[in-house]
Coordinates of C-alpha atoms in Angstrom, one line a residue:
X168 CA 54.0 -165.7 -192.3
X169 CA 53.1 -164.2 -188.9
X170 CA 49.7 -164.6 -187.5
X171 CA 47.2 -161.8 -187.1
X172 CA 47.7 -161.7 -183.3
X173 CA 51.4 -161.0 -183.7
X174 CA 50.7 -157.9 -185.7
X175 CA 48.3 -156.3 -183.2
X176 CA 49.7 -153.5 -180.8
X177 CA 50.5 -154.7 -177.4
X178 CA 50.4 -153.0 -174.0
X179 CA 53.8 -152.7 -172.4
X180 CA 54.6 -155.2 -169.7
X181 CA 53.7 -154.3 -166.1
X182 CA 57.2 -155.1 -165.1
X183 CA 59.3 -151.9 -164.9
X184 CA 63.0 -151.7 -165.7
X185 CA 65.3 -153.5 -163.4
X186 CA 65.7 -152.0 -159.9
X187 CA 62.3 -150.2 -159.8
X188 CA 59.2 -151.5 -158.0
X189 CA 56.2 -152.5 -160.2
X190 CA 53.5 -149.9 -160.8
X191 CA 50.0 -151.1 -160.1
X192 CA 47.6 -149.1 -162.3
X193 CA 44.6 -150.4 -160.3
X194 CA 45.9 -148.9 -157.0
X195 CA 46.5 -145.5 -158.6
X196 CA 43.0 -145.4 -160.0
X197 CA 41.5 -146.4 -156.7
X198 CA 43.5 -143.8 -154.7
X199 CA 42.2 -140.7 -156.6
X200 CA 38.6 -140.6 -155.1
X201 CA 38.3 -136.7 -154.4
X202 CA 37.5 -135.2 -151.0
X203 CA 36.0 -137.6 -148.5
X204 CA 32.8 -137.2 -146.4
X205 CA 34.8 -136.1 -143.4
X206 CA 36.1 -133.0 -145.2
X207 CA 32.7 -132.0 -146.5
X208 CA 31.3 -132.4 -143.0
X209 CA 34.0 -130.1 -141.6
X210 CA 33.2 -127.5 -144.3
X211 CA 29.5 -127.7 -143.5
X212 CA 30.0 -127.2 -139.8
X213 CA 32.3 -124.2 -140.4
X214 CA 29.6 -122.6 -142.6
X215 CA 26.9 -123.0 -140.0
X216 CA 29.2 -121.6 -137.4
X217 CA 29.9 -118.5 -139.5
X218 CA 26.2 -118.0 -140.1
X219 CA 25.4 -118.2 -136.3
X220 CA 28.3 -115.7 -135.6
X221 CA 26.8 -113.2 -138.1
X222 CA 23.4 -113.5 -136.5
X223 CA 24.8 -113.0 -133.0
X224 CA 26.9 -110.0 -134.0
X225 CA 23.8 -108.4 -135.7
X226 CA 21.8 -108.9 -132.5
X227 CA 24.6 -107.4 -130.4
X228 CA 24.8 -104.4 -132.7
X229 CA 21.0 -103.8 -132.4
X230 CA 21.1 -104.1 -128.6
X231 CA 24.0 -101.6 -128.4
X232 CA 22.1 -99.1 -130.6
X233 CA 19.1 -99.4 -128.4
X234 CA 21.1 -98.9 -125.2
X235 CA 22.7 -95.8 -126.6
X236 CA 19.3 -94.3 -127.5
X237 CA 17.8 -95.1 -124.1
X238 CA 20.8 -93.5 -122.4
X239 CA 20.3 -90.4 -124.5
X240 CA 16.7 -90.1 -123.4
X241 CA 17.6 -90.8 -119.7
X242 CA 20.3 -88.1 -119.8
X243 CA 17.9 -85.5 -121.4
X244 CA 15.2 -86.1 -118.8
X245 CA 17.7 -86.1 -115.9
X246 CA 19.1 -82.7 -117.0
X247 CA 15.6 -81.3 -117.4
X248 CA 14.7 -82.3 -113.8
X249 CA 18.0 -80.9 -112.4
X250 CA 17.5 -77.6 -114.3
X251 CA 13.9 -77.4 -113.0
X252 CA 14.9 -77.8 -109.4
X253 CA 17.7 -75.2 -109.8
X254 CA 15.2 -72.7 -111.3
X255 CA 12.9 -73.1 -108.3
X256 CA 15.6 -72.6 -105.6
X257 CA 15.6 -68.7 -105.9
X258 CA 11.9 -68.7 -105.2
X259 CA 12.4 -70.8 -102.1
X260 CA 15.2 -68.6 -100.9
X261 CA 13.1 -65.4 -101.4
X262 CA 10.1 -66.9 -99.5
X263 CA 12.3 -68.4 -96.8
X264 CA 10.9 -71.9 -97.3
X265 CA 13.7 -73.9 -95.8
X266 CA 11.7 -77.2 -96.0
X267 CA 11.4 -77.2 -99.8
X268 CA 14.9 -75.8 -100.2
X269 CA 16.4 -78.6 -98.2
X270 CA 14.4 -81.2 -100.1
X271 CA 15.6 -79.8 -103.5
X272 CA 19.2 -79.7 -102.3
X273 CA 19.0 -83.3 -101.0
X274 CA 17.8 -84.4 -104.5
X275 CA 20.6 -82.5 -106.3
X276 CA 23.2 -84.0 -104.0
X277 CA 22.3 -87.5 -105.2
X278 CA 22.8 -86.7 -108.9
X279 CA 25.7 -88.0 -110.9
X280 CA 27.8 -86.2 -112.1
X281 CA 27.7 -83.6 -109.4
X282 CA 25.7 -80.5 -109.9
X283 CA 27.9 -77.4 -110.3
X284 CA 27.7 -74.8 -107.6
X285 CA 26.0 -77.1 -105.1
X286 CA 28.4 -76.0 -102.3
X287 CA 27.3 -72.4 -102.6
X288 CA 23.7 -73.4 -102.6
X289 CA 24.2 -75.4 -99.4
X290 CA 25.7 -72.3 -97.8
X291 CA 22.6 -70.3 -98.9
X292 CA 20.3 -72.9 -97.5
X293 CA 22.1 -72.7 -94.2
X294 CA 21.7 -69.0 -94.1
X295 CA 18.0 -69.3 -94.8
X296 CA 17.6 -71.8 -92.0
X297 CA 19.4 -69.6 -89.5
X298 CA 17.4 -66.6 -90.5
X299 CA 14.2 -68.5 -89.8
X300 CA 15.2 -69.4 -86.3
X301 CA 13.6 -67.4 -83.5
X302 CA 15.8 -64.8 -81.8
X303 CA 15.5 -63.7 -78.3
X304 CA 14.8 -60.0 -77.9
X305 CA 15.4 -58.6 -74.4
X306 CA 12.5 -56.8 -72.9
X307 CA 12.5 -54.5 -69.9
X308 CA 9.6 -56.3 -68.3
X309 CA 7.9 -59.6 -68.9
X310 CA 4.2 -59.5 -68.0
X311 CA 2.5 -62.8 -67.1
X312 CA -0.4 -61.8 -69.3
X313 CA 1.7 -61.8 -72.5
X314 CA 3.3 -65.1 -71.7
X315 CA -0.1 -66.7 -71.0
X316 CA -1.8 -65.5 -74.2
X317 CA 1.0 -66.6 -76.5
X318 CA 1.7 -70.0 -74.9
X319 CA -1.9 -71.2 -74.8
X320 CA -2.7 -71.0 -78.5
X321 CA 0.6 -72.8 -79.4
X322 CA -0.3 -75.7 -77.1
X323 CA -3.8 -76.0 -78.6
X324 CA -2.4 -75.7 -82.2
X325 CA 0.1 -78.5 -81.6
X326 CA -2.5 -80.8 -80.0
X327 CA -4.8 -80.5 -83.0
X328 CA -2.3 -81.0 -85.8
X329 CA -0.2 -84.2 -86.0
X330 CA 3.5 -83.7 -86.1
X331 CA 6.5 -86.1 -86.5
X332 CA 9.5 -86.5 -84.4
X333 CA 11.5 -84.1 -86.6
X334 CA 9.0 -81.3 -85.9
X335 CA 7.5 -81.1 -89.4
X336 CA 3.7 -80.6 -89.6
X337 CA 3.0 -83.5 -92.0
X338 CA -0.7 -83.2 -91.7
X339 CA -0.5 -79.6 -92.6
X340 CA 1.8 -80.3 -95.5
X341 CA -0.6 -83.0 -96.8
X342 CA -3.6 -80.7 -96.6
X343 CA -1.6 -78.0 -98.5
X344 CA -0.7 -80.6 -101.2
X345 CA -4.4 -81.5 -101.5
X346 CA -5.4 -77.9 -101.9
X347 CA -2.7 -77.3 -104.5
X348 CA -3.8 -80.3 -106.5
X349 CA -7.4 -79.1 -106.4
X350 CA -6.3 -75.7 -107.7
X351 CA -4.3 -77.3 -110.6
X352 CA -1.0 -76.4 -109.0
X353 CA 0.4 -79.9 -109.5
X354 CA 4.1 -79.0 -109.3
X355 CA 3.6 -77.4 -105.9
X356 CA 1.6 -80.5 -104.8
X357 CA 4.4 -82.8 -105.9
X358 CA 7.0 -80.7 -104.0
X359 CA 5.0 -80.9 -100.8
X360 CA 4.4 -84.6 -101.1
X361 CA 8.2 -85.2 -101.7
X362 CA 8.9 -83.4 -98.4
X363 CA 6.4 -85.6 -96.6
X364 CA 8.1 -88.7 -98.1
X365 CA 11.6 -87.4 -97.2
X366 CA 10.6 -86.8 -93.6
X367 CA 8.5 -90.0 -93.0
X368 CA 7.8 -92.4 -95.9
X369 CA 5.2 -94.3 -93.8
X370 CA 3.0 -91.3 -93.0
X371 CA -0.4 -91.7 -94.7
X372 CA 1.4 -93.7 -97.4
X373 CA -1.7 -94.7 -99.4
X374 CA -3.0 -91.1 -99.5
X375 CA 0.4 -89.6 -100.3
X376 CA 1.1 -92.1 -103.1
X377 CA -2.4 -91.7 -104.6
X378 CA -2.1 -87.9 -104.6
X379 CA 1.4 -88.1 -106.0
X380 CA 0.3 -90.3 -108.9
X381 CA -2.6 -87.9 -109.6
X382 CA -0.4 -84.8 -109.6
X383 CA 2.4 -86.3 -111.6
X384 CA 0.0 -87.6 -114.3
X385 CA -1.9 -84.3 -114.5
X386 CA 1.2 -82.2 -114.8
X387 CA 2.7 -84.6 -117.4
X388 CA -0.4 -84.5 -119.5
X389 CA -0.5 -80.7 -119.3
X390 CA 3.0 -80.5 -120.7
X391 CA 2.4 -83.1 -123.4
X392 CA -0.8 -81.4 -124.6
X393 CA 0.1 -77.8 -124.0
X394 CA 3.4 -77.7 -125.9
X395 CA 5.5 -77.6 -122.7
X396 CA 8.9 -79.2 -121.9
X397 CA 8.6 -82.7 -123.3
X398 CA 11.8 -83.9 -121.6
X399 CA 10.3 -82.9 -118.2
X400 CA 7.0 -84.6 -119.1
X401 CA 8.8 -87.8 -119.9
X402 CA 10.5 -87.6 -116.6
X403 CA 7.2 -87.1 -114.8
X404 CA 5.8 -90.2 -116.5
X405 CA 8.8 -92.2 -115.3
X406 CA 8.1 -91.0 -111.8
X407 CA 4.4 -91.8 -112.1
X408 CA 5.3 -95.4 -113.0
X409 CA 6.9 -95.7 -109.6
X410 CA 3.5 -94.8 -108.0
X411 CA 1.4 -97.3 -109.9
X412 CA 0.7 -95.8 -113.3
X413 CA -1.6 -98.2 -115.2
X414 CA -0.1 -100.2 -118.1
X415 CA -2.8 -98.9 -120.4
X416 CA -2.5 -95.3 -119.4
X417 CA -2.4 -92.8 -122.4
X418 CA 0.6 -91.2 -120.7
X419 CA 2.8 -94.1 -121.7
X420 CA 1.8 -93.6 -125.4
X421 CA 2.4 -89.8 -125.1
X422 CA 5.8 -90.4 -123.5
X423 CA 6.8 -92.8 -126.3
X424 CA 5.8 -90.5 -129.1
X425 CA 7.5 -87.5 -127.3
X426 CA 10.8 -89.6 -127.0
X427 CA 10.7 -90.3 -130.8
X428 CA 10.0 -86.6 -131.5
X429 CA 12.9 -85.4 -129.3
X430 CA 15.3 -88.0 -130.9
X431 CA 14.3 -86.8 -134.4
X432 CA 14.8 -83.1 -133.5
X433 CA 18.2 -83.9 -132.2
X434 CA 19.3 -85.1 -135.6
X435 CA 18.0 -82.2 -137.6
X436 CA 20.9 -80.2 -139.0
X437 CA 23.5 -82.9 -138.5
X438 CA 22.4 -85.9 -140.6
X439 CA 19.8 -85.7 -143.4
X440 CA 19.3 -89.4 -143.6
X441 CA 19.1 -90.0 -139.9
X442 CA 16.7 -87.1 -139.3
X443 CA 14.4 -88.3 -142.1
X444 CA 14.4 -91.8 -140.8
X445 CA 13.6 -90.7 -137.2
X446 CA 11.0 -88.2 -138.3
X447 CA 9.4 -90.8 -140.6
X448 CA 9.2 -93.2 -137.7
X449 CA 7.5 -90.7 -135.4
X450 CA 5.2 -89.5 -138.2
X451 CA 4.0 -93.0 -139.0
X452 CA 2.8 -93.3 -135.4
X453 CA 1.4 -89.8 -134.8
X454 CA 1.0 -87.9 -138.1
X455 CA -0.9 -85.0 -136.4
X456 CA 1.5 -84.7 -133.4
X457 CA 1.8 -81.1 -132.1
X458 CA -0.7 -79.8 -134.8
X459 CA 1.2 -81.3 -137.7
X460 CA 4.7 -80.2 -136.7
X461 CA 6.1 -83.6 -137.6
X462 CA 4.7 -83.3 -141.1
X463 CA 6.3 -79.9 -141.6
X464 CA 9.6 -81.0 -140.1
X465 CA 9.8 -84.0 -142.4
X466 CA 8.8 -81.9 -145.4
X467 CA 11.6 -79.4 -144.7
X468 CA 14.1 -82.2 -144.3
X469 CA 13.2 -83.7 -147.7
X470 CA 13.5 -80.3 -149.4
X471 CA 16.9 -79.6 -147.7
X472 CA 18.2 -83.0 -148.7
X473 CA 17.2 -82.4 -152.3
X474 CA 18.9 -79.0 -152.2
X475 CA 22.0 -80.6 -150.9
X476 CA 22.1 -83.1 -153.8
X477 CA 21.7 -80.2 -156.3
X478 CA 24.5 -78.3 -154.7
X479 CA 26.7 -81.4 -155.1
X480 CA 25.8 -81.6 -158.8
X481 CA 23.5 -84.6 -158.6
X482 CA 20.0 -83.7 -159.7
X483 CA 19.1 -87.3 -160.2
X484 CA 19.4 -87.9 -156.4
X485 CA 17.6 -84.6 -155.7
X486 CA 14.5 -85.5 -157.7
X487 CA 13.1 -88.3 -155.3
X488 CA 13.7 -86.1 -152.3
X489 CA 11.6 -83.3 -153.8
X490 CA 9.0 -85.9 -154.7
X491 CA 8.9 -87.2 -151.1
X492 CA 8.4 -83.7 -149.8
X493 CA 5.5 -83.0 -152.2
X494 CA 3.8 -86.3 -151.0
X495 CA 3.5 -84.6 -147.7
X496 CA 2.6 -81.0 -148.6
X497 CA 1.9 -79.2 -151.8
X498 CA 4.3 -76.4 -152.6
X499 CA 4.8 -74.5 -155.9
X500 CA 8.5 -73.7 -155.2
X501 CA 9.3 -77.3 -154.5
X502 CA 7.4 -78.4 -157.6
X503 CA 9.6 -76.2 -159.7
X504 CA 12.7 -77.6 -158.0
X505 CA 11.6 -81.1 -158.8
X506 CA 10.9 -80.3 -162.5
X507 CA 14.3 -78.7 -162.9
X508 CA 16.0 -81.6 -161.2
X509 CA 14.1 -84.1 -163.5
X510 CA 15.1 -82.2 -166.6
X511 CA 18.7 -81.9 -165.6
X512 CA 18.9 -85.5 -164.8
X513 CA 17.3 -86.7 -168.1
X514 CA 19.5 -84.4 -170.2
X515 CA 22.6 -84.8 -168.2
X516 CA 22.9 -81.0 -168.0
X517 CA 26.1 -80.0 -166.2
X518 CA 25.8 -77.8 -163.1
X519 CA 28.4 -75.5 -161.6
X520 CA 30.6 -77.3 -159.1
X521 CA 32.0 -75.9 -155.9
X522 CA 35.1 -74.5 -157.7
X523 CA 33.2 -73.2 -160.7
X524 CA 33.9 -76.1 -163.0
X525 CA 30.9 -77.9 -164.6
X526 CA 29.9 -81.2 -163.1
X527 CA 27.4 -83.5 -164.8
X528 CA 25.2 -86.2 -163.1
X529 CA 27.4 -89.2 -162.2
X530 CA 25.0 -91.4 -160.3
X531 CA 24.0 -91.6 -156.7
X532 CA 26.8 -91.0 -154.2
X533 CA 26.4 -92.2 -150.6
X534 CA 26.1 -88.8 -149.0
X535 CA 26.5 -85.2 -150.1
X536 CA 30.1 -84.1 -149.8
X537 CA 31.5 -87.6 -150.1

């Protein structure tokens, strides 16, 4: 009789068939240990690198957007100043003021891109200059008395009023600028002061710069508060900064709000979402700007956006736009539109589509027309 041990199942021998190397089960079990620490370290470093790249790309995108907006403001203010100078040239030509005319043309010649028609304006300025030159008129007799009476006052006049080497009466121009500023004619004062700086930037520099800052600031504030050309006012503030405008000046705040307002106005009629965002930003800072104009503009954009959603057959998206409008101003017509949109959204009532077919609410598309 065989023993109990002989009847127990046995593991096969470790020795493989003849001609094959032995298989070590211990080595196979030890070799399958999964990814090592080095691999996990590489994966972690790669993940951190991707995160940093995303942050950097987001920062670059924000900086690029800011640069584009700043460029838009700069272009608008530059065009406003160019147009203002062009509008003043006919008056200088009519009055024969070659000094102011020359200063304006000198400014226009430095603008990039070039101002259209500048060559013709230069020819006009030359003609004005030549017309202002004294002409010799032959006389049958020249009496000494006439020569004496005309020469003496001229010598006395030149001795009393300081002039530069170029022959400009800088003292007289500065006095005229002071008079213009006292009378509230700030634009004329700035023009005269610019002539003085163009002729001799060192002449009475402190007085000229002080009066320039005063005139620029007063004219900019007049435009901001009086509903004038905001782009021109922003340009005047930029110029005033060159002459020492204080950092806490209210003009800096006025210029900032005006820039937001102009940016928002430029988006109206082209992009509902962009216009609402820009108007909301300006409204949050100055809700009563221009006697509540920002409030009315924002209200109208919300209503127009809601109407666009209804026209697209999506009353569910129109409802919150009407609600936002009513949060700004009460309006019976808009209240009725909101109620109709709410009812249509809850009931899923189809509305006529652009081709006459019925279109029911189907969620919130990205933009009307998509």
